[in-house]
């Protein structure tokens, strides 16, 4: 590209204004599931060992450990006093038999922190806070795991935590029940966003790549401030889902994205490489040709449906470009301007954008305007 791609230097505390009516979709399970579940009683010592080995693992998404040291100390004190501990929900991962934490992340992290000796350690911290119990009974106050009396340490080790383990049995072709279990169990406090749930439930190469691509300079310039609720990562997933599965689009959009994420969670490297190339190439061309307003048709707000349709159309152009057939950037810019003045297109990106009719209309319009930019 002729112009140098630059990042927008904006504060990251406040999310960008986003126009996306799928945020109001009612998130219901589209099929009836057959899920098996059974209970297992783990000792605290056994659970911590499994956590350290990775046999039981925490979901990887942008939601910090939120307990205070006093709250965490109360959990440890409950174990030491012989008080019952709330159970946890785990999901068995197909193939590996590893267990994904669906509910109980804060409690299990607290236990691991106490056994490791440090409270909520961060990788980039030069010093770590020692996990000494606080605001508990005097005989436990100020103690770490290594300083517990032997009988107290054994009592903590042998404390039983009940785990409910679930596994989807059917339907085989639509293994998305974990998403809906996450959505229902994590409904207290700040409800998880759909992309936070996907990132937790469908960890693997696809979401790892999306997280990396979310830092790509052209994309950051087009989108703006990083989203605290992973909306920008969801838009990258949406681009891939539409680009690679356009013919099978079916509302609601939320479920369409969830199915794609599940299907490609552990995608092979060749697919990951192709995704990365087409995303970066598309963002570079759009930003360097159309600028930061590429997805902002009539307001300052970033329009998600415009992003989806313009990125899809440009990506298709890039895929068909050859040495003898090059995209004319001025024609592309003119076509984009005309598109954003088309009332039918503006209607298709303004309301009920998840609906198949409006989905198809906006893509027909982008194809109509962008088909002759050579």
Coordinates of N, CA and C in Angstrom, one line a residue, residues 65 67-70 72 110 113 117-122 125 128-131:
X65 N -9.8 -11.8 37.6 CA -10.1 -12.2 39.0 C -10.5 -11.0 39.8
X67 N -12.0 -11.1 43.1 CA -12.1 -11.2 44.6 C -11.0 -10.3 45.3
X68 N -11.4 -9.8 46.4 CA -10.4 -9.1 47.2 C -9.6 -10.1 48.1
X69 N -8.5 -9.7 48.7 CA -7.8 -10.7 49.6 C -8.7 -11.1 50.7
X70 N -9.5 -10.2 51.2 CA -10.4 -10.6 52.4 C -11.4 -11.6 51.9
X72 N -11.2 -13.7 49.4 CA -10.5 -15.0 49.2 C -10.1 -15.7 50.5
X110 N -8.8 -19.0 43.6 CA -8.4 -18.6 45.0 C -7.6 -19.8 45.7
X113 N -4.2 -20.0 44.1 CA -3.3 -18.9 44.6 C -2.8 -19.2 46.0
X117 N 1.0 -19.7 47.0 CA 1.6 -18.8 47.9 C 1.5 -17.3 47.6
X118 N 0.9 -17.0 46.4 CA 0.8 -15.6 46.0 C -0.6 -15.3 45.6
X119 N -1.1 -14.0 46.0 CA -2.4 -13.6 45.7 C -2.6 -12.9 44.3
X120 N -3.3 -13.5 43.4 CA -3.6 -13.0 42.1 C -2.4 -12.4 41.4
X121 N -1.4 -13.3 41.2 CA -0.1 -12.8 40.6 C -0.3 -12.5 39.1
X122 N 0.4 -11.5 38.7 CA 0.4 -11.1 37.3 C 1.8 -11.3 36.6
X125 N 4.3 -8.4 36.7 CA 4.7 -7.8 38.0 C 6.1 -8.2 38.4
X128 N 5.5 -10.0 43.8 CA 4.2 -10.6 44.0 C 3.7 -10.5 45.4
X129 N 2.4 -10.4 45.6 CA 1.8 -10.3 46.9 C 1.7 -11.6 47.5
X130 N 2.3 -11.8 48.7 CA 2.2 -13.1 49.4 C 0.7 -13.3 49.9
X131 N 0.2 -14.5 49.7 CA -1.2 -14.8 50.1 C -1.2 -15.1 51.6

